[in-house]
Amino acid sequence: MRNILIPGGAGFIGSNFVRYLLARYPDYRVVVFDKLTYAGNLDNLRDIETNPRYAFIRGDICDAPAVERAVRAHAIDTVVNFAAETHVDRSIMDADAFIRTDVYGTYVLLEAAKKFGLRYHHVGTDEVYGWVAEGSSRETDRLLPRSPYAASKAGADLLIHAYVVTHKVAATITRGANNIGPYQYPEKVVPLFITNALDNLPLPLYGDGRQQRDYQFVLDHCEAIDLVLHRGSIGQVYNVGTGQETCNIDMARAILRLLGKPESLIQYVPDRPGHDRRYSLDVTKLRGLGWEPEHTFAEALEKTVRWYVENEWWWRKLKSGEYLEYYRKQYLERR
Ligand code: NAD
Ligand code: DAU
């Protein structure tokens, strides 16, 4: 039996992973440890909240005593860390929380892993490699983060490496490309464009819209994390992506097509400062463990659009209060 602590489990990917883990491993217990920032949402876990193998603790990964209490109280042996500040545009406005949570919070979890002998898996990002003009990033490539968010995630990756080497912490890292799917907060481009289109609002496309991202389905990412958690080599990093990139303009057009909305909703807006034009991952190493993504981009997008169409109860209430304040600062005051 494994008792798994999931920091950030009330967010987008974390909540999908919790659901996946409970279904896949009938003897695992899962404890979500989440601060419930603007991005954390217990609605994401509503369908499993009565599961006897699930528990929730509201807590901050920067709070070492709270982390230790959770580890002791639930006899935790494994940590899979999703907790982070995750939105690049917010990190450009104000990086403070990113440095705290993504760097210092990771340090706190690593200290707990060292003290209690925990297996630690870290959910990292392809953004640590920076903009890749040609070819694809391999796990051994140098880190060249270009946004405060990416730099905070690179800081975490380097700390993990140091704890593996110095303290023999049993850690692994996955570096994932862009995820799409159910329960993604509508600040990220795909749910933002879907929900705006449903309301006949403009789709704000940055710059020339020719930037490339590898949009993968969230459950494919969850399977990869599961595989690395169970079969990955300690101390190793694994890229996770489909290996196929899509231009943002094509992604926006595809969403409008699926919803039967006009292309005139696309509105070009000033570019993100320091915008990484292209990410591309070499996923040979992960494929070596036997992983293949189940969804093409078209399938992932189709499922995602359908989920937002059918789950207005989930996203409609999020697009108010703090969200509108952020939206105004990010889109309306920048023109
Ligand atoms: P998200 O923003 O949807 O959720 C983050 C969660 O972390 C929220 O529940 C939030 O409340 C929680 N959290 C934030 N600060 C915390 C703190 N100090 N203590 C405890 N909990 C805290 O994020 P996501 O998109 O699900 O991303 C999850 C992880 O995957 C992140 O580490 C992110 O860097 C990484 N990642 C995301 C993507 C993507 O496309 N979304 C791709 C690759 C990697
Ligand atoms: O690559 C993995 C990363 O993907 C994760 O580590 C991050 O947590 C996650 O937020 C995501 O980062 P991106 O910056 O790639 O995602 P975002 O959804 O913000 O933007 C995707 C692309 O769409 C990017 O090229 C910027 C563009 N964009 C974004 C927004 C919000 C727009 O054109 N308009 C927008 O309004």
Short mmCIF file of C-alpha atoms and ligand atoms in Angstrom, two decimals:
data_model
loop_
_atom_site.label_atom_id
_atom_site.label_comp_id
_atom_site.label_asym_id
_atom_site.label_seq_id
_atom_site.Cartn_x
_atom_site.Cartn_y
_atom_site.Cartn_z
CA MET A 1 0.00 0.00 0.00
CA ARG A 2 1.18 3.49 -0.75
CA ASN A 3 0.14 6.65 1.02
CA ILE A 4 0.66 9.45 -1.44
CA LEU A 5 0.74 13.16 -0.64
CA ILE A 6 -0.33 15.29 -3.58
CA PRO A 7 0.54 18.97 -3.11
CA GLY A 8 -1.42 21.03 -5.65
CA GLY A 9 -3.96 18.22 -6.08
CA ALA A 10 -6.86 20.69 -6.21
CA GLY A 11 -5.51 22.31 -9.39
CA PHE A 12 -5.97 21.28 -13.01
CA ILE A 13 -3.46 18.47 -13.60
CA GLY A 14 -3.27 17.47 -9.93
CA SER A 15 -7.02 16.81 -9.67
CA ASN A 16 -6.97 14.78 -12.88
CA PHE A 17 -4.05 12.79 -11.46
CA VAL A 18 -5.83 12.15 -8.13
CA ARG A 19 -8.89 10.77 -9.95
CA TYR A 20 -6.66 8.68 -12.21
CA LEU A 21 -4.63 7.26 -9.29
CA LEU A 22 -7.65 6.30 -7.18
CA ALA A 23 -9.19 4.48 -10.14
CA ARG A 24 -5.98 2.76 -11.21
CA TYR A 25 -4.65 1.60 -7.81
CA PRO A 26 -7.38 0.24 -5.50
CA ASP A 27 -4.95 -0.02 -2.55
CA TYR A 28 -3.50 3.52 -2.68
CA ARG A 29 -4.49 6.29 -0.30
CA VAL A 30 -4.29 9.83 -1.59
CA VAL A 31 -3.93 12.97 0.52
CA VAL A 32 -4.31 16.25 -1.34
CA PHE A 33 -2.36 19.08 0.31
CA ASP A 34 -3.36 22.37 -1.28
CA LYS A 35 -3.31 26.05 -0.36
CA LEU A 36 -6.39 26.71 -2.51
CA THR A 37 -5.02 29.77 -4.26
CA TYR A 38 -7.19 31.33 -6.98
CA ALA A 39 -6.27 28.28 -9.13
CA GLY A 40 -7.13 25.63 -6.53
CA ASN A 41 -10.73 24.51 -6.54
CA LEU A 42 -12.47 21.79 -4.55
CA ASP A 43 -15.06 21.52 -7.33
CA ASN A 44 -12.28 19.78 -9.27
CA LEU A 45 -12.43 16.92 -6.75
CA ARG A 46 -16.13 16.95 -6.03
CA ASP A 47 -16.84 13.54 -7.56
CA ILE A 48 -14.27 11.76 -5.36
CA GLU A 49 -14.65 13.67 -2.08
CA THR A 50 -16.51 10.79 -0.38
CA ASN A 51 -13.98 8.17 -1.45
CA PRO A 52 -12.64 6.57 1.79
CA ARG A 53 -9.12 6.46 0.28
CA TYR A 54 -9.05 10.24 -0.24
CA ALA A 55 -8.34 13.03 2.26
CA PHE A 56 -7.90 16.79 1.87
CA ILE A 57 -5.68 19.13 3.87
CA ARG A 58 -5.63 22.85 3.27
CA GLY A 59 -1.98 23.85 3.57
CA ASP A 60 0.94 25.75 2.06
CA ILE A 61 4.04 23.84 0.88
CA CYS A 62 6.14 26.74 2.19
CA ASP A 63 4.95 25.87 5.72
CA ALA A 64 7.38 23.15 6.84
CA PRO A 65 5.61 22.22 10.11
CA ALA A 66 2.30 21.81 8.23
CA VAL A 67 3.97 19.56 5.64
CA GLU A 68 5.57 17.45 8.39
CA ARG A 69 2.27 17.13 10.24
CA ALA A 70 0.59 15.88 7.08
CA VAL A 71 3.38 13.35 6.45
CA ARG A 72 3.19 11.99 10.00
CA ALA A 73 -0.61 11.99 10.29
CA HIS A 74 -1.09 9.98 7.10
CA ALA A 75 2.09 7.83 7.20
CA ILE A 76 3.07 9.28 3.83
CA ASP A 77 5.72 7.39 1.85
CA THR A 78 5.47 9.19 -1.51
CA VAL A 79 5.04 12.80 -2.67
CA VAL A 80 3.94 13.79 -6.16
CA ASN A 81 4.22 17.55 -6.31
CA PHE A 82 1.92 19.58 -8.57
CA ALA A 83 1.80 22.67 -6.31
CA ALA A 84 3.05 25.75 -8.12
CA GLU A 85 2.13 29.15 -9.40
CA THR A 86 1.69 28.27 -13.04
CA HIS A 87 0.59 31.17 -15.24
CA VAL A 88 3.36 32.86 -17.23
CA ASP A 89 1.47 36.16 -17.67
CA ARG A 90 0.91 36.46 -13.92
CA SER A 91 4.63 35.84 -13.31
CA ILE A 92 5.38 38.78 -15.61
CA MET A 93 3.04 41.03 -13.59
CA ASP A 94 4.36 39.89 -10.20
CA ALA A 95 6.84 37.04 -9.62
CA ASP A 96 6.79 37.03 -5.80
CA ALA A 97 4.47 34.04 -5.26
CA PHE A 98 6.29 32.12 -8.00
CA ILE A 99 9.63 32.33 -6.22
CA ARG A 100 8.03 31.44 -2.90
CA THR A 101 5.97 28.45 -3.96
CA ASP A 102 7.87 27.06 -6.92
CA VAL A 103 11.36 27.39 -5.41
CA TYR A 104 11.07 27.66 -1.61
CA GLY A 105 8.06 25.33 -1.50
CA THR A 106 10.01 22.69 -3.42
CA TYR A 107 12.87 23.09 -0.95
CA VAL A 108 10.45 22.45 1.96
CA LEU A 109 9.16 19.28 0.29
CA LEU A 110 12.70 18.09 -0.42
CA GLU A 111 13.64 18.61 3.23
CA ALA A 112 10.62 16.50 4.23
CA ALA A 113 11.62 13.84 1.68
CA LYS A 114 15.13 13.80 3.16
CA LYS A 115 13.93 13.66 6.76
CA PHE A 116 11.27 10.97 6.28
CA GLY A 117 12.91 9.01 3.45
CA LEU A 118 10.07 9.76 1.02
CA ARG A 119 9.95 8.99 -2.70
CA TYR A 120 9.57 12.40 -4.38
CA HIS A 121 8.26 13.03 -7.88
CA HIS A 122 8.24 16.55 -9.26
CA VAL A 123 5.95 17.80 -12.00
CA GLY A 124 8.11 20.11 -14.06
CA THR A 125 7.73 21.95 -17.35
CA ASP A 126 9.28 22.12 -20.81
CA GLU A 127 9.53 25.90 -20.34
CA VAL A 128 12.80 25.44 -18.43
CA TYR A 129 14.59 24.82 -21.75
CA GLY A 130 13.48 28.17 -23.13
CA TRP A 131 12.60 28.94 -26.72
CA VAL A 132 13.81 26.20 -29.07
CA ALA A 133 14.43 27.62 -32.55
CA GLU A 134 15.21 24.24 -34.18
CA GLY A 135 15.13 20.59 -33.22
CA SER A 136 13.77 19.35 -29.91
CA SER A 137 14.90 19.65 -26.29
CA ARG A 138 16.47 16.62 -24.66
CA GLU A 139 16.63 16.09 -20.91
CA THR A 140 20.37 16.78 -20.88
CA ASP A 141 20.05 20.16 -22.63
CA ARG A 142 20.99 23.24 -20.66
CA LEU A 143 18.24 25.15 -18.92
CA LEU A 144 17.61 28.61 -20.31
CA PRO A 145 14.33 29.84 -18.79
CA ARG A 146 13.07 33.15 -20.14
CA SER A 147 10.06 34.04 -17.96
CA PRO A 148 9.96 34.43 -14.16
CA TYR A 149 7.65 31.37 -14.08
CA ALA A 150 10.07 29.25 -16.10
CA ALA A 151 13.01 30.46 -13.99
CA SER A 152 11.20 29.50 -10.78
CA LYS A 153 10.52 26.01 -12.17
CA ALA A 154 14.15 25.69 -13.32
CA GLY A 155 15.25 26.65 -9.80
CA ALA A 156 13.15 23.78 -8.43
CA ASP A 157 14.64 21.31 -10.94
CA LEU A 158 18.18 22.31 -9.95
CA LEU A 159 17.40 22.00 -6.24
CA ILE A 160 16.04 18.51 -6.83
CA HIS A 161 19.21 17.53 -8.67
CA ALA A 162 21.25 18.83 -5.73
CA TYR A 163 19.18 16.85 -3.19
CA VAL A 164 19.52 13.66 -5.24
CA VAL A 165 23.29 14.05 -5.46
CA THR A 166 23.99 15.38 -1.98
CA HIS A 167 21.32 13.81 0.19
CA LYS A 168 20.37 10.76 -1.89
CA VAL A 169 16.72 11.81 -2.00
CA ALA A 170 14.82 9.36 -4.25
CA ALA A 171 13.51 11.93 -6.72
CA THR A 172 12.43 12.03 -10.35
CA ILE A 173 11.22 14.89 -12.55
CA THR A 174 8.88 14.97 -15.53
CA ARG A 175 8.99 18.02 -17.80
CA GLY A 176 5.62 18.31 -19.49
CA ALA A 177 4.44 20.27 -22.50
CA ASN A 178 1.15 22.27 -22.43
CA ASN A 179 -1.78 20.29 -21.05
CA ILE A 180 -5.41 20.66 -22.07
CA GLY A 181 -8.52 18.94 -20.76
CA PRO A 182 -11.19 19.10 -18.02
CA TYR A 183 -10.83 21.47 -15.04
CA GLN A 184 -8.22 23.84 -16.48
CA TYR A 185 -8.59 27.35 -15.05
CA PRO A 186 -9.83 29.66 -17.83
CA GLU A 187 -6.77 31.94 -17.78
CA LYS A 188 -4.79 29.39 -19.84
CA VAL A 189 -5.22 29.91 -23.54
CA VAL A 190 -7.36 26.90 -24.53
CA PRO A 191 -10.08 27.20 -21.84
CA LEU A 192 -9.93 31.00 -22.17
CA PHE A 193 -10.59 30.80 -25.91
CA ILE A 194 -13.32 28.14 -25.54
CA THR A 195 -15.24 29.99 -22.83
CA ASN A 196 -14.83 33.39 -24.54
CA ALA A 197 -16.05 31.90 -27.83
CA LEU A 198 -19.08 30.37 -26.08
CA ASP A 199 -19.93 33.90 -24.89
CA ASN A 200 -19.16 35.45 -28.31
CA LEU A 201 -16.28 37.42 -26.76
CA PRO A 202 -12.97 38.12 -28.56
CA LEU A 203 -10.17 35.53 -28.47
CA PRO A 204 -7.06 37.61 -27.61
CA LEU A 205 -4.24 36.15 -29.71
CA TYR A 206 -0.76 37.37 -28.78
CA GLY A 207 1.53 38.84 -31.45
CA ASP A 208 1.26 37.14 -34.83
CA GLY A 209 -0.25 33.93 -33.38
CA ARG A 210 2.49 31.86 -35.02
CA GLN A 211 3.98 30.63 -31.73
CA GLN A 212 4.11 26.86 -31.42
CA ARG A 213 3.09 24.68 -28.50
CA ASP A 214 2.72 20.91 -28.02
CA TYR A 215 -0.84 20.72 -26.62
CA GLN A 216 -1.28 17.31 -24.99
CA PHE A 217 -4.30 15.74 -23.28
CA VAL A 218 -4.02 15.90 -19.50
CA LEU A 219 -4.69 12.17 -18.97
CA ASP A 220 -1.81 11.26 -21.27
CA HIS A 221 0.39 13.40 -19.03
CA CYS A 222 -1.04 11.69 -15.91
CA GLU A 223 -0.18 8.26 -17.34
CA ALA A 224 3.37 9.41 -18.00
CA ILE A 225 3.76 10.65 -14.41
CA ASP A 226 2.41 7.32 -13.14
CA LEU A 227 4.91 5.44 -15.30
CA VAL A 228 7.88 7.52 -14.15
CA LEU A 229 6.73 7.28 -10.52
CA HIS A 230 6.71 3.49 -10.71
CA ARG A 231 9.32 2.65 -13.34
CA GLY A 232 11.52 5.71 -13.77
CA SER A 233 15.15 5.70 -12.65
CA ILE A 234 15.90 7.71 -9.52
CA GLY A 235 17.62 11.00 -10.23
CA GLN A 236 16.38 11.08 -13.83
CA VAL A 237 14.37 13.63 -15.81
CA TYR A 238 11.76 12.61 -18.42
CA ASN A 239 10.20 14.88 -21.05
CA VAL A 240 6.44 14.40 -21.59
CA GLY A 241 4.75 15.55 -24.79
CA THR A 242 3.32 14.30 -28.06
CA GLY A 243 6.29 15.59 -30.04
CA GLN A 244 3.89 17.46 -32.39
CA GLU A 245 3.57 21.23 -32.31
CA THR A 246 0.60 23.39 -33.26
CA CYS A 247 0.53 27.13 -34.04
CA ASN A 248 -1.68 29.20 -31.75
CA ILE A 249 -3.61 30.61 -34.71
CA ASP A 250 -4.45 27.07 -35.87
CA MET A 251 -5.50 26.13 -32.33
CA ALA A 252 -7.79 29.19 -32.16
CA ARG A 253 -9.35 28.42 -35.56
CA ALA A 254 -9.90 24.77 -34.57
CA ILE A 255 -11.76 25.83 -31.40
CA LEU A 256 -14.00 28.18 -33.39
CA ARG A 257 -14.69 25.47 -35.95
CA LEU A 258 -15.66 22.96 -33.24
CA LEU A 259 -18.03 25.52 -31.70
CA GLY A 260 -19.45 26.77 -35.00
CA LYS A 261 -18.28 30.33 -34.26
CA PRO A 262 -16.86 32.89 -36.75
CA GLU A 263 -13.12 33.53 -37.16
CA SER A 264 -13.87 37.23 -36.74
CA LEU A 265 -13.81 36.55 -32.97
CA ILE A 266 -10.00 36.28 -33.17
CA GLN A 267 -8.47 39.55 -32.02
CA TYR A 268 -4.72 40.17 -32.35
CA VAL A 269 -3.37 41.83 -29.19
CA PRO A 270 0.13 42.98 -28.15
CA ASP A 271 2.56 40.12 -27.61
CA ARG A 272 3.58 38.67 -24.24
CA PRO A 273 6.97 40.20 -23.23
CA GLY A 274 9.74 37.65 -23.79
CA HIS A 275 7.24 35.29 -25.43
CA ASP A 276 8.85 31.92 -26.17
CA ARG A 277 8.13 31.30 -29.84
CA ARG A 278 8.42 27.55 -29.82
CA TYR A 279 8.78 24.63 -27.42
CA SER A 280 9.55 21.18 -28.72
CA LEU A 281 10.35 18.07 -26.73
CA ASP A 282 12.30 14.98 -27.63
CA VAL A 283 10.33 12.23 -25.85
CA THR A 284 12.53 9.27 -26.80
CA LYS A 285 13.50 8.61 -23.18
CA LEU A 286 9.90 8.32 -21.97
CA ARG A 287 8.95 6.19 -24.96
CA GLY A 288 11.75 3.87 -23.81
CA LEU A 289 9.63 3.16 -20.70
CA GLY A 290 6.78 2.11 -22.99
CA TRP A 291 4.70 5.31 -23.02
CA GLU A 292 2.72 6.56 -26.03
CA PRO A 293 0.17 9.39 -25.91
CA GLU A 294 -3.35 8.11 -26.61
CA HIS A 295 -4.68 11.38 -28.03
CA THR A 296 -3.72 13.38 -31.09
CA PHE A 297 -4.04 17.15 -30.77
CA ALA A 298 -7.36 17.03 -32.67
CA GLU A 299 -8.78 14.37 -30.30
CA ALA A 300 -7.53 16.18 -27.20
CA LEU A 301 -9.03 19.47 -28.35
CA GLU A 302 -12.34 17.90 -29.31
CA LYS A 303 -12.69 16.24 -25.87
CA THR A 304 -11.69 19.46 -24.13
CA VAL A 305 -14.17 21.62 -26.05
CA ARG A 306 -16.96 19.12 -25.34
CA TRP A 307 -16.16 19.13 -21.62
CA TYR A 308 -16.41 22.93 -21.39
CA VAL A 309 -19.64 22.93 -23.38
CA GLU A 310 -21.13 20.35 -21.00
CA ASN A 311 -19.72 21.80 -17.75
CA GLU A 312 -20.69 25.44 -17.71
CA TRP A 313 -21.53 24.99 -13.97
CA TRP A 314 -17.79 24.57 -13.38
CA TRP A 315 -16.32 27.51 -15.32
CA ARG A 316 -19.05 30.14 -15.34
CA LYS A 317 -18.64 31.05 -11.66
CA LEU A 318 -14.84 31.22 -11.99
CA LYS A 319 -15.08 34.04 -14.51
CA SER A 320 -15.97 36.66 -11.91
CA GLY A 321 -14.34 38.52 -8.98
CA GLU A 322 -10.54 38.07 -8.94
CA TYR A 323 -10.64 36.68 -12.47
CA LEU A 324 -12.26 39.81 -13.91
CA GLU A 325 -9.74 41.98 -12.07
CA TYR A 326 -6.89 39.95 -13.60
CA TYR A 327 -8.56 39.97 -17.04
CA ARG A 328 -8.85 43.75 -16.98
CA LYS A 329 -5.17 44.21 -16.06
CA GLN A 330 -3.93 41.61 -18.51
CA TYR A 331 -6.03 42.41 -21.58
CA LEU A 332 -7.90 45.67 -21.34
CA GLU A 333 -5.20 47.93 -19.85
CA ARG A 334 -2.40 46.63 -22.10
CA ARG A 335 -3.82 47.70 -25.45
P1 NAD B 1 -2.85 24.96 -11.51
O1 NAD B 1 -2.46 26.40 -11.48
O2 NAD B 1 -4.14 24.56 -12.13
O3 NAD B 1 -2.88 24.39 -10.00
C1 NAD B 1 -1.87 24.64 -9.07
C2 NAD B 1 -2.36 24.12 -7.73
O4 NAD B 1 -1.33 24.35 -6.75
C3 NAD B 1 -3.63 24.84 -7.21
O5 NAD B 1 -4.52 23.89 -6.69
C4 NAD B 1 -3.08 25.75 -6.11
O6 NAD B 1 -4.04 26.02 -5.10
C5 NAD B 1 -1.92 24.92 -5.59
N1 NAD B 1 -0.90 25.73 -4.91
C6 NAD B 1 -0.33 26.87 -5.36
N2 NAD B 1 0.55 27.33 -4.44
C7 NAD B 1 0.54 26.44 -3.41
C8 NAD B 1 1.25 26.37 -2.19
N3 NAD B 1 2.13 27.30 -1.84
N4 NAD B 1 1.01 25.32 -1.38
C9 NAD B 1 0.10 24.36 -1.71
N5 NAD B 1 -0.62 24.40 -2.85
C10 NAD B 1 -0.39 25.43 -3.70
O7 NAD B 1 -1.62 24.19 -12.13
P2 NAD B 1 -1.55 23.04 -13.24
O8 NAD B 1 -1.69 23.64 -14.56
O9 NAD B 1 -2.40 21.92 -12.81
O10 NAD B 1 -0.01 22.62 -13.08
C11 NAD B 1 0.38 21.65 -12.11
C12 NAD B 1 1.88 21.47 -12.18
O11 NAD B 1 2.23 21.04 -13.50
C13 NAD B 1 2.68 22.74 -11.94
O12 NAD B 1 3.83 22.41 -11.21
C14 NAD B 1 3.05 23.22 -13.33
O13 NAD B 1 4.26 23.95 -13.31
C15 NAD B 1 3.21 21.91 -14.04
N6 NAD B 1 2.94 21.92 -15.49
C16 NAD B 1 1.79 22.46 -15.98
C17 NAD B 1 1.53 22.38 -17.34
C18 NAD B 1 0.25 22.94 -17.94
O14 NAD B 1 0.13 22.99 -19.15
N7 NAD B 1 -0.74 23.34 -17.15
C19 NAD B 1 2.45 21.78 -18.19
C20 NAD B 1 3.63 21.26 -17.66
C21 NAD B 1 3.85 21.33 -16.30
O1 DAU B 2 4.68 24.42 -21.67
C1 DAU B 2 4.17 24.05 -20.42
C2 DAU B 2 3.54 25.27 -19.79
O2 DAU B 2 2.35 25.52 -20.51
C3 DAU B 2 3.25 25.12 -18.31
O3 DAU B 2 4.45 24.93 -17.61
C4 DAU B 2 2.53 26.36 -17.78
O4 DAU B 2 2.17 26.18 -16.43
C5 DAU B 2 1.28 26.56 -18.61
O5 DAU B 2 0.65 27.77 -18.21
C6 DAU B 2 1.63 26.64 -20.09
O6 DAU B 2 2.37 27.84 -20.39
P1 DAU B 2 2.09 28.70 -21.71
O7 DAU B 2 2.58 30.06 -21.51
O8 DAU B 2 2.54 27.97 -22.92
O9 DAU B 2 0.47 28.62 -21.68
P2 DAU B 2 -0.65 29.72 -21.98
O10 DAU B 2 -1.94 28.98 -21.98
O11 DAU B 2 -0.53 30.90 -21.09
O12 DAU B 2 -0.30 30.17 -23.45
C7 DAU B 2 -0.22 29.23 -24.50
C8 DAU B 2 0.14 29.99 -25.77
O13 DAU B 2 -0.95 30.85 -26.13
C9 DAU B 2 1.35 30.88 -25.64
O14 DAU B 2 2.06 30.88 -26.87
C10 DAU B 2 0.75 32.25 -25.37
C11 DAU B 2 -0.54 32.22 -26.18
N1 DAU B 2 -1.64 33.01 -25.59
C12 DAU B 2 -1.93 32.85 -24.28
C13 DAU B 2 -2.97 33.55 -23.70
C14 DAU B 2 -3.30 33.37 -22.23
C15 DAU B 2 -2.37 33.87 -26.40
O15 DAU B 2 -2.11 34.01 -27.61
N2 DAU B 2 -3.39 34.57 -25.83
C16 DAU B 2 -3.72 34.46 -24.51
O16 DAU B 2 -4.66 35.14 -24.05
#
